[in-house]
XYZ file of C-alpha atoms in Angstrom:
434
model
C 2.969 74.096 19.021
C 4.269 71.206 21.153
C 3.457 67.694 19.915
C 4.495 64.270 21.077
C 6.468 62.304 18.474
C 3.558 59.918 18.007
C 1.230 62.816 17.132
C 3.108 63.976 14.019
C 2.353 60.739 12.192
C -1.012 59.618 10.794
C -2.580 56.803 12.758
C -1.647 53.979 10.322
C 2.042 55.004 10.570
C 2.339 55.563 14.314
C 2.905 52.007 15.461
C 5.672 51.394 12.938
C 7.412 54.705 13.685
C 7.302 54.314 17.472
C 8.625 50.758 17.166
C 11.598 52.025 15.155
C 12.222 54.857 17.662
C 12.403 52.321 20.460
C 14.945 50.377 18.417
C 17.037 53.533 17.971
C 17.230 53.971 21.741
C 18.448 50.392 22.141
C 20.692 50.150 19.056
C 21.661 53.798 18.701
C 20.297 54.254 15.153
C 17.075 53.828 13.132
C 16.113 54.415 9.484
C 12.502 54.882 8.300
C 12.164 55.541 4.575
C 8.905 56.624 2.855
C 7.049 57.745 5.974
C 4.020 60.014 6.192
C 4.226 63.032 8.536
C 1.472 65.448 9.584
C 2.144 69.153 9.115
C 0.830 71.854 11.398
C -1.937 72.706 8.903
C -3.087 69.091 8.921
C -1.614 68.174 5.542
C 0.727 65.224 5.097
C 4.147 65.009 3.466
C 6.405 62.097 2.634
C 9.760 61.983 4.436
C 12.767 59.758 5.070
C 13.548 59.653 8.810
C 17.043 59.082 10.184
C 17.296 58.733 14.002
C 20.372 58.213 16.165
C 21.341 58.572 19.826
C 23.921 61.330 20.469
C 25.708 62.760 23.506
C 24.185 65.954 24.838
C 26.250 68.362 26.916
C 28.470 65.583 28.225
C 25.907 64.589 30.806
C 23.217 62.765 28.881
C 21.970 61.299 25.645
C 19.182 62.360 23.300
C 17.619 60.924 20.143
C 18.467 63.142 17.181
C 15.982 62.801 14.308
C 16.471 64.220 10.819
C 13.497 64.469 8.404
C 14.151 64.719 4.673
C 11.165 65.798 2.582
C 10.704 63.356 -0.343
C 7.133 64.320 -1.260
C 8.064 65.443 -4.772
C 9.962 62.199 -5.406
C 7.071 60.054 -4.153
C 4.563 61.997 -6.228
C 6.793 61.656 -9.289
C 7.191 57.914 -8.699
C 3.422 57.519 -8.318
C 2.827 59.530 -11.507
C 5.315 57.399 -13.433
C 3.755 54.238 -12.006
C 0.277 55.376 -13.054
C 1.539 56.316 -16.511
C 3.161 52.896 -16.895
C -0.066 51.213 -15.747
C -2.077 53.342 -18.167
C 0.237 52.471 -21.060
C 0.038 48.789 -20.125
C -3.754 48.950 -20.058
C -3.954 50.764 -23.408
C -1.499 48.303 -24.998
C -3.480 45.351 -23.641
C -6.802 46.627 -24.964
C -5.207 47.604 -28.301
C -3.808 44.076 -28.608
C -7.202 42.591 -27.755
C -8.774 44.728 -30.477
C -6.173 43.577 -33.022
C -6.656 39.921 -32.091
C -10.469 39.921 -31.890
C -13.053 40.763 -34.496
C -15.861 40.121 -32.030
C -17.274 43.523 -31.043
C -19.037 42.204 -27.924
C -15.772 40.717 -26.666
C -13.900 43.979 -27.324
C -16.486 46.063 -25.435
C -16.634 43.716 -22.429
C -12.849 43.536 -22.119
C -12.621 47.334 -22.222
C -15.155 48.022 -19.443
C -13.597 45.388 -17.176
C -10.073 46.746 -17.625
C -11.134 50.369 -17.183
C -13.035 49.680 -13.955
C -10.073 47.718 -12.618
C -7.735 50.635 -13.355
C -9.991 53.449 -12.102
C -11.235 51.483 -9.066
C -14.724 52.820 -9.656
C -18.072 51.132 -9.059
C -19.356 50.947 -12.634
C -18.081 51.402 -16.192
C -20.488 51.228 -19.134
C -20.560 51.683 -22.898
C -23.668 53.480 -24.147
C -24.376 52.974 -27.863
C -26.544 55.350 -29.861
C -29.061 53.981 -32.335
C -30.921 55.670 -35.152
C -34.223 57.121 -34.055
C -33.736 56.527 -30.312
C -31.501 57.622 -27.463
C -29.539 54.413 -27.307
C -28.780 51.398 -25.167
C -26.158 50.251 -22.648
C -24.357 47.415 -24.451
C -21.471 46.638 -22.075
C -21.018 46.996 -18.331
C -18.543 46.152 -15.588
C -19.894 46.588 -12.077
C -18.585 46.161 -8.537
C -20.382 43.868 -6.086
C -23.340 45.415 -4.340
C -24.327 47.932 -7.027
C -27.296 47.721 -9.395
C -26.841 46.863 -13.062
C -27.835 49.188 -15.901
C -27.064 46.710 -18.689
C -29.558 46.580 -21.587
C -31.408 49.659 -20.352
C -32.538 51.896 -23.198
C -32.107 55.323 -21.651
C -31.496 58.897 -22.689
C -28.300 60.685 -21.750
C -28.665 63.923 -19.724
C -27.395 65.991 -22.656
C -29.617 64.399 -25.292
C -32.665 66.349 -26.319
C -35.109 65.467 -29.040
C -33.667 65.781 -32.587
C -30.135 66.326 -31.227
C -29.023 62.713 -31.013
C -25.787 62.976 -33.000
C -25.320 66.731 -33.356
C -25.193 67.849 -29.716
C -21.782 69.503 -29.136
C -21.908 68.531 -25.453
C -21.973 64.838 -26.404
C -18.833 65.242 -28.476
C -16.872 66.692 -25.548
C -15.290 65.110 -22.496
C -17.413 65.616 -19.399
C -16.045 65.139 -15.869
C -18.628 65.557 -13.082
C -17.277 65.448 -9.524
C -20.695 65.690 -7.849
C -24.049 65.568 -9.645
C -25.608 67.842 -6.985
C -23.176 70.737 -7.581
C -22.675 70.390 -11.336
C -25.628 72.476 -12.497
C -27.620 69.542 -13.922
C -31.375 69.854 -14.300
C -33.433 68.132 -11.632
C -34.813 65.558 -14.115
C -31.255 64.601 -15.078
C -30.242 64.278 -11.431
C -33.226 62.004 -10.788
C -32.205 59.824 -13.744
C -28.655 59.482 -12.382
C -30.001 58.785 -8.887
C -31.867 55.799 -10.348
C -28.473 54.163 -10.917
C -26.956 55.525 -7.660
C -24.490 57.721 -9.583
C -22.747 60.471 -7.600
C -19.870 61.322 -9.953
C -19.070 60.340 -13.522
C -16.572 60.696 -16.334
C -18.033 60.670 -19.861
C -15.969 60.131 -23.004
C -17.405 60.235 -26.577
C -16.600 57.376 -28.961
C -16.215 58.910 -32.425
C -15.828 56.677 -35.477
C -15.063 57.372 -39.129
C -13.259 60.189 -40.868
C -14.282 63.853 -40.623
C -17.090 64.543 -40.027
C -16.893 61.797 -37.421
C -19.909 59.775 -36.296
C -20.855 59.747 -32.617
C -21.095 55.979 -32.108
C -21.537 56.038 -28.334
C -20.106 56.970 -24.936
C -17.565 55.356 -22.607
C -18.677 56.267 -19.059
C -17.207 55.662 -15.585
C -19.602 55.941 -12.609
C -18.552 56.671 -9.051
C -21.484 55.601 -6.887
C -20.034 55.627 -3.359
C -19.372 59.374 -3.215
C -17.993 62.446 -4.922
C -14.789 62.086 -6.941
C -12.324 64.510 -8.427
C -11.249 63.017 -11.739
C -7.488 63.280 -12.290
C -6.124 64.425 -15.630
C -4.327 61.073 -15.920
C -7.689 59.277 -15.689
C -9.249 61.592 -18.270
C -6.314 60.994 -20.636
C -6.681 57.240 -20.164
C -10.358 57.196 -21.129
C -9.620 59.447 -24.091
C -6.972 57.036 -25.402
C -9.223 54.031 -24.833
C -12.131 55.715 -26.616
C -9.854 56.175 -29.630
C -8.797 52.514 -29.479
C -12.435 51.482 -29.163
C -13.330 53.522 -32.225
C -10.673 51.649 -34.211
C -11.970 48.319 -32.907
C -15.560 49.225 -33.790
C -14.573 50.227 -37.324
C -12.521 47.037 -37.673
C -15.455 44.917 -36.482
C -17.861 46.716 -38.829
C -15.523 46.192 -41.799
C -15.230 42.508 -40.897
C -19.014 42.196 -40.705
C -19.368 43.896 -44.085
C -16.768 41.481 -45.501
C -18.685 38.496 -44.097
C -21.908 39.750 -45.643
C -20.162 40.357 -48.973
C -18.704 36.836 -48.884
C -22.148 35.377 -48.166
C -23.524 37.324 -51.102
C -20.684 36.162 -53.356
C -21.239 32.571 -52.256
C -24.930 33.021 -52.971
C -24.150 34.297 -56.445
C -21.713 31.453 -57.041
C -23.992 28.631 -55.875
C -27.567 29.757 -56.648
C -29.215 29.736 -60.068
C -30.165 33.343 -60.748
C -33.414 32.464 -62.552
C -34.988 29.798 -60.351
C -33.247 30.713 -57.041
C -32.430 27.081 -56.329
C -28.950 25.537 -56.267
C -26.976 25.677 -59.489
C -24.876 22.954 -61.118
C -21.752 23.969 -59.190
C -23.540 23.664 -55.874
C -25.014 20.326 -56.976
C -21.539 18.917 -57.650
C -20.168 20.228 -54.333
C -23.070 18.899 -52.296
C -23.137 15.502 -54.005
C -19.438 14.906 -53.208
C -19.921 16.231 -49.659
C -22.820 13.880 -48.930
C -21.098 11.014 -50.749
C -18.098 11.293 -48.417
C -20.297 11.575 -45.306
C -22.631 8.700 -46.146
C -19.749 6.449 -47.205
C -18.463 6.721 -43.627
C -21.934 6.243 -42.121
C -22.878 3.532 -44.629
C -26.294 5.106 -45.211
C -28.214 5.272 -48.547
C -28.040 8.190 -50.962
C -30.745 8.651 -53.606
C -30.684 10.833 -56.704
C -33.553 11.994 -58.914
C -32.993 13.549 -62.325
C -36.032 15.087 -64.021
C -36.760 16.891 -67.238
C -39.710 19.037 -68.384
C -41.362 17.161 -71.229
C -41.336 18.898 -74.645
C -40.000 22.102 -73.092
C -38.400 23.321 -76.339
C -41.815 23.205 -78.045
C -43.300 25.147 -75.130
C -40.521 27.736 -75.293
C -40.861 28.158 -79.040
C -44.654 28.546 -78.860
C -44.915 30.751 -75.774
C -41.651 32.686 -75.826
C -38.646 32.842 -73.502
C -40.373 34.892 -70.833
C -43.121 32.296 -70.492
C -40.429 29.597 -70.501
C -38.605 31.344 -67.659
C -41.835 31.587 -65.666
C -42.459 27.901 -66.220
C -38.956 26.978 -65.001
C -39.418 29.074 -61.846
C -42.842 27.502 -61.148
C -41.495 23.964 -61.553
C -38.416 24.691 -59.381
C -40.577 26.139 -56.583
C -42.990 23.191 -56.745
C -40.176 20.623 -56.490
C -38.627 22.479 -53.547
C -42.018 22.552 -51.779
C -42.313 18.751 -52.009
C -38.976 18.171 -50.228
C -39.446 18.012 -46.455
C -35.937 17.432 -45.071
C -33.370 20.196 -44.707
C -30.650 17.910 -46.077
C -32.522 17.420 -49.378
C -31.270 19.591 -52.227
C -32.909 20.526 -55.527
C -30.673 22.042 -58.219
C -31.041 23.258 -61.746
C -28.957 20.675 -63.593
C -29.306 21.986 -67.128
C -31.673 24.094 -69.248
C -34.919 22.378 -68.307
C -33.372 19.610 -66.201
C -33.471 19.412 -62.410
C -31.589 17.171 -59.983
C -32.644 16.237 -56.455
C -30.156 14.846 -53.912
C -31.814 12.860 -51.114
C -29.351 11.866 -48.334
C -30.371 9.056 -45.967
C -33.188 8.071 -48.349
C -33.808 4.518 -49.508
C -35.006 3.495 -52.981
C -38.683 3.060 -52.053
C -38.872 6.499 -50.408
C -37.051 8.103 -53.348
C -39.519 6.545 -55.779
C -42.433 7.866 -53.676
C -40.940 11.395 -53.640
C -40.406 11.277 -57.404
C -43.998 10.239 -57.960
C -45.218 13.065 -55.701
C -43.170 15.581 -57.692
C -44.536 14.240 -60.978
C -48.176 14.441 -59.878
C -47.675 17.870 -58.271
C -46.353 19.373 -61.530
C -49.182 17.848 -63.559
C -51.785 19.101 -61.090
C -50.451 22.662 -61.511
C -52.059 22.546 -65.002
C -49.570 24.814 -66.711
C -51.037 24.900 -70.219
C -48.684 23.593 -72.916
C -49.378 25.706 -76.010
C -46.835 23.892 -78.154
C -47.362 20.834 -80.374
C -46.939 18.412 -77.447
C -49.234 15.410 -77.022
C -50.176 16.502 -73.482
C -52.239 19.635 -72.871
C -50.349 20.492 -69.670
C -46.691 20.635 -68.644
C -45.432 17.282 -67.315
C -42.187 15.848 -65.927
C -40.256 12.693 -66.641
C -38.084 11.492 -63.750
C -35.374 8.910 -63.152
C -34.342 7.643 -59.698
C -31.516 5.515 -58.336
C -30.143 4.717 -54.904
C -26.767 3.565 -53.581
C -24.818 3.178 -50.359
C -21.621 5.068 -51.199
C -18.381 3.151 -50.972
C -14.877 2.817 -52.454
C -16.003 0.599 -55.345
C -18.471 3.084 -56.752
C -18.295 6.781 -57.648
C -20.729 9.753 -57.673
C -20.434 9.814 -61.466
C -21.812 6.276 -61.601
C -24.807 7.386 -59.507
C -25.503 10.260 -61.938
C -25.154 7.930 -64.906
C -27.664 5.457 -63.409
C -30.200 8.250 -62.697
C -29.737 9.524 -66.274
C -30.444 6.068 -67.668
C -33.577 5.827 -65.507
C -34.727 9.219 -66.860
C -34.086 8.089 -70.435
C -36.138 4.963 -69.717
C -39.084 7.086 -68.502
C -38.965 9.168 -71.674
C -38.781 6.072 -73.877
C -41.887 4.667 -72.179
C -43.955 7.754 -73.040
C -42.897 10.527 -70.615
C -44.895 11.860 -67.611
C -43.683 8.958 -65.524
C -40.931 7.838 -63.124
C -38.218 5.437 -64.182
C -35.949 3.669 -61.701
C -32.786 1.624 -62.064
C -30.283 -0.025 -59.748
C -26.937 1.702 -59.554
């Protein structure tokens, strides 16, 4: 088969090759490395081309061209380059997982990096949930293609009652063309909704054996059919393993956060009344003292005590006493309207109320409201107390925190005000300047 020199090169290469051939005629030599050449069967091979002008038969000159097949070398170089890129991508995502405990950030970084590497139109992470097929929780998508993010959809291999046990879901699935893959028509129609023509599906398995099917890492080719290379399959498999580690790490961190919240709750909340305990009172008083000393705003404190509580406890028993304490604590908390206000159990039957940004007149009004609220509850006092119902005595004081006064002095002033209320007959509010 006779072919012109320009015809043995694919169109993108022809201009460059012919330019170099013209140079060889003028200069006597030309060198074209890494050049594509068409074979007779229509396939292409990579070659290095060496051209030079030589004497021919003593009467003329010809251009002698030598082709050296370097296809294997080019393929090997491309394979090594892809492997290096894959390792770089896996290392980058693994580092991101180590540095971040935010699961959303980990998932979004993964889909973006995978789509960039595979040069595909869409990459998603599909998370399974108990009692339902699942939801797409992360997506990276090329311009011009529809989003599937937040869709709650079933996967083609999920059937009712087989959410986590389906063996197909636990295997790698590479579909080159949805129309020739043997899928059911309903599954094809579902994939057509998202313009999917080919896809690569990788399970994300977490935990020790037996592993839990957490979700799927899926690459979508929307523009046409695609033969998935083994290198690409290996990449997604490695990334799914890294994702599983990141998911477990994030879940452990979340469990730790919840445990710490619970521990803090146990450490700062009175177990009987479910209001702040003495430790939390001390912490919060010093916190607000420091803040209000900088803002030069008032801080009020109320100390209150259930009148004749020991007599009530002795007459009615400890269980009734505990119920009384819980009722009083809940009633005081209901009176407080500002989120910054804090009621704490200060002692056995004593309560303390911290009122930031509250002046003396307002504090006195709040104390009086608390006193009347408790009395109106009409908790019968069965002990030998002068009053028929449970009552409170309260002491209030107010100060603008500063360097010449301490929180302890505020507490002492409120205690003296409380003592004054008791001395004057109980069931009343005492107040004193700090």
